Structure formats: structure tokens, C-alpha cells
């Protein structure tokens, strides 16, 4: 995503837009975030998969859903979209 070197390591200014739809394509929820992701030079050198974890939750009934996440580097314009379909089963007895 176009991290750039700064005095203490690597940094990127990112935007993240997450959208959740039900199986019929009806929009249920969305969230927009701006954050700075940074790593020391030592962390950057040993970080193999270069993935980020952004935590959150949405309470929904059992069913099928589509989650899409659009991430973009504000400074470089680099980014991408991740789309996942998932099925939530009901609670057991």
C-alpha cells in the first residue's frame, strides 16, 4: 500500500471503508476510518506477510452476508478491495 520511510521506520496514511449487505443486496451497515499505520524499521524487516488487522463487529441474525472493504493510501492513491461472502449459523440449543 505504498508505505514510506520516516525517521523511525515505515508509515502510511490509510482510509478504510467497510460495507455489509444481506443476501438480497440490501445495505445493512457501513463504516469509514482514517488511520496511520506505522512500524519501526526492525518490525518492518521481520514482517513477512505485511497484513493489517482492523477489528470491529456487527450484530446480525443468522443468514448470508457480503462484506466488502476498500482500503486506500491517502498519499499515493494505492489500494484495493476485498470482498467476502459468509454465512452465520444460528445458535445451538
PDB file of C-alpha atoms in Angstrom:
ATOM      1  CA  UNK A   1       0.000   0.000   0.000  1.00  0.00           C
ATOM      2  CA  UNK A   2       2.871   2.351  -0.501  1.00  0.00           C
ATOM      3  CA  UNK A   3       4.443   2.709   2.926  1.00  0.00           C
ATOM      4  CA  UNK A   4       7.088   5.418   3.022  1.00  0.00           C
ATOM      5  CA  UNK A   5      10.178   5.644   5.159  1.00  0.00           C
ATOM      6  CA  UNK A   6      10.228   8.136   8.026  1.00  0.00           C
ATOM      7  CA  UNK A   7      12.804   8.830  10.738  1.00  0.00           C
ATOM      8  CA  UNK A   8      11.885   5.792  12.862  1.00  0.00           C
ATOM      9  CA  UNK A   9      10.611   3.286  10.285  1.00  0.00           C
ATOM     10  CA  UNK A  10       7.755   2.995   7.788  1.00  0.00           C
ATOM     11  CA  UNK A  11       4.400   4.807   7.720  1.00  0.00           C
ATOM     12  CA  UNK A  12       1.217   5.006   5.601  1.00  0.00           C
ATOM     13  CA  UNK A  13      -1.891   7.170   5.958  1.00  0.00           C
ATOM     14  CA  UNK A  14      -4.836   4.928   5.092  1.00  0.00           C
ATOM     15  CA  UNK A  15      -8.582   5.126   4.638  1.00  0.00           C
ATOM     16  CA  UNK A  16     -10.798   2.092   5.132  1.00  0.00           C
ATOM     17  CA  UNK A  17     -14.432   1.801   4.048  1.00  0.00           C
ATOM     18  CA  UNK A  18     -16.299  -1.345   5.131  1.00  0.00           C
ATOM     19  CA  UNK A  19     -19.796  -2.196   3.910  1.00  0.00           C
ATOM     20  CA  UNK A  20     -22.122  -5.065   4.916  1.00  0.00           C
ATOM     21  CA  UNK A  21     -25.057  -6.273   2.796  1.00  0.00           C
ATOM     22  CA  UNK A  22     -27.521  -9.099   3.323  1.00  0.00           C
ATOM     23  CA  UNK A  23     -28.054 -11.909   0.788  1.00  0.00           C
ATOM     24  CA  UNK A  24     -30.590  -9.750  -1.110  1.00  0.00           C
ATOM     25  CA  UNK A  25     -28.039  -6.952  -1.564  1.00  0.00           C
ATOM     26  CA  UNK A  26     -29.699  -4.629   0.971  1.00  0.00           C
ATOM     27  CA  UNK A  27     -27.199  -2.345   2.706  1.00  0.00           C
ATOM     28  CA  UNK A  28     -27.100  -3.044   6.465  1.00  0.00           C
ATOM     29  CA  UNK A  29     -24.154  -1.078   7.774  1.00  0.00           C
ATOM     30  CA  UNK A  30     -21.004   0.735   6.754  1.00  0.00           C
ATOM     31  CA  UNK A  31     -18.044   2.280   8.462  1.00  0.00           C
ATOM     32  CA  UNK A  32     -15.328   4.701   7.347  1.00  0.00           C
ATOM     33  CA  UNK A  33     -11.977   5.081   9.092  1.00  0.00           C
ATOM     34  CA  UNK A  34      -8.828   7.123   8.615  1.00  0.00           C
ATOM     35  CA  UNK A  35      -5.719   5.848  10.364  1.00  0.00           C
ATOM     36  CA  UNK A  36      -1.949   5.991  10.311  1.00  0.00           C
ATOM     37  CA  UNK A  37      -0.213   2.623  10.123  1.00  0.00           C
ATOM     38  CA  UNK A  38       3.424   2.670  11.177  1.00  0.00           C
ATOM     39  CA  UNK A  39       6.196   0.239  12.011  1.00  0.00           C
ATOM     40  CA  UNK A  40       9.704   0.610  13.336  1.00  0.00           C
ATOM     41  CA  UNK A  41      12.500  -0.337  10.936  1.00  0.00           C
ATOM     42  CA  UNK A  42      13.123  -3.521  12.948  1.00  0.00           C
ATOM     43  CA  UNK A  43       9.454  -4.582  12.772  1.00  0.00           C
ATOM     44  CA  UNK A  44       9.322  -3.850   9.042  1.00  0.00           C
ATOM     45  CA  UNK A  45      12.354  -6.041   8.313  1.00  0.00           C
ATOM     46  CA  UNK A  46      10.888  -9.137  10.032  1.00  0.00           C
ATOM     47  CA  UNK A  47       7.245  -8.643   8.998  1.00  0.00           C
ATOM     48  CA  UNK A  48       6.721 -11.323   6.362  1.00  0.00           C
ATOM     49  CA  UNK A  49       3.101 -11.159   5.212  1.00  0.00           C
ATOM     50  CA  UNK A  50       2.588  -7.393   5.603  1.00  0.00           C
ATOM     51  CA  UNK A  51      -1.085  -7.700   6.566  1.00  0.00           C
ATOM     52  CA  UNK A  52      -3.121  -5.445   8.840  1.00  0.00           C
ATOM     53  CA  UNK A  53      -5.871  -6.435  11.271  1.00  0.00           C
ATOM     54  CA  UNK A  54      -8.716  -3.991  11.828  1.00  0.00           C
ATOM     55  CA  UNK A  55     -11.132  -5.142  14.483  1.00  0.00           C
ATOM     56  CA  UNK A  56     -14.842  -4.419  14.731  1.00  0.00           C
ATOM     57  CA  UNK A  57     -18.207  -6.118  14.992  1.00  0.00           C
ATOM     58  CA  UNK A  58     -21.768  -6.030  13.774  1.00  0.00           C
ATOM     59  CA  UNK A  59     -24.604  -7.870  15.484  1.00  0.00           C
ATOM     60  CA  UNK A  60     -26.840  -9.603  12.945  1.00  0.00           C
ATOM     61  CA  UNK A  61     -29.253 -12.518  12.902  1.00  0.00           C
ATOM     62  CA  UNK A  62     -28.211 -15.800  11.271  1.00  0.00           C
ATOM     63  CA  UNK A  63     -28.079 -15.630   7.489  1.00  0.00           C
ATOM     64  CA  UNK A  64     -25.894 -14.912   4.466  1.00  0.00           C
ATOM     65  CA  UNK A  65     -23.929 -11.683   4.162  1.00  0.00           C
ATOM     66  CA  UNK A  66     -21.477  -9.911   1.887  1.00  0.00           C
ATOM     67  CA  UNK A  67     -18.710  -7.823   3.451  1.00  0.00           C
ATOM     68  CA  UNK A  68     -16.549  -5.542   1.331  1.00  0.00           C
ATOM     69  CA  UNK A  69     -13.568  -3.488   2.447  1.00  0.00           C
ATOM     70  CA  UNK A  70     -11.963  -0.747   0.378  1.00  0.00           C
ATOM     71  CA  UNK A  71      -8.550   0.401   1.599  1.00  0.00           C
ATOM     72  CA  UNK A  72      -6.592   3.302   0.071  1.00  0.00           C
ATOM     73  CA  UNK A  73      -3.327   5.058   0.816  1.00  0.00           C
ATOM     74  CA  UNK A  74      -4.165   8.770   1.028  1.00  0.00           C
ATOM     75  CA  UNK A  75      -0.724   9.919  -0.135  1.00  0.00           C
ATOM     76  CA  UNK A  76      -0.142   7.527  -3.052  1.00  0.00           C
ATOM     77  CA  UNK A  77      -3.660   6.539  -4.117  1.00  0.00           C
ATOM     78  CA  UNK A  78      -2.690   2.850  -3.983  1.00  0.00           C
ATOM     79  CA  UNK A  79      -5.268   0.474  -2.587  1.00  0.00           C
ATOM     80  CA  UNK A  80      -7.658  -2.333  -3.266  1.00  0.00           C
ATOM     81  CA  UNK A  81     -10.933  -4.043  -2.418  1.00  0.00           C
ATOM     82  CA  UNK A  82     -11.533  -7.266  -0.523  1.00  0.00           C
ATOM     83  CA  UNK A  83     -14.962  -8.925  -0.749  1.00  0.00           C
ATOM     84  CA  UNK A  84     -16.060 -11.909   1.329  1.00  0.00           C
ATOM     85  CA  UNK A  85     -19.339 -13.768   1.499  1.00  0.00           C
ATOM     86  CA  UNK A  86     -20.168 -15.509   4.740  1.00  0.00           C
ATOM     87  CA  UNK A  87     -22.954 -17.491   6.334  1.00  0.00           C
ATOM     88  CA  UNK A  88     -23.751 -17.123  10.026  1.00  0.00           C
ATOM     89  CA  UNK A  89     -25.407 -20.151  11.586  1.00  0.00           C
ATOM     90  CA  UNK A  90     -27.943 -19.827  14.374  1.00  0.00           C
ATOM     91  CA  UNK A  91     -27.052 -20.505  17.985  1.00  0.00           C
ATOM     92  CA  UNK A  92     -27.355 -24.128  19.045  1.00  0.00           C
ATOM     93  CA  UNK A  93     -29.505 -25.439  21.914  1.00  0.00           C
TER      94      UNK A  93
END
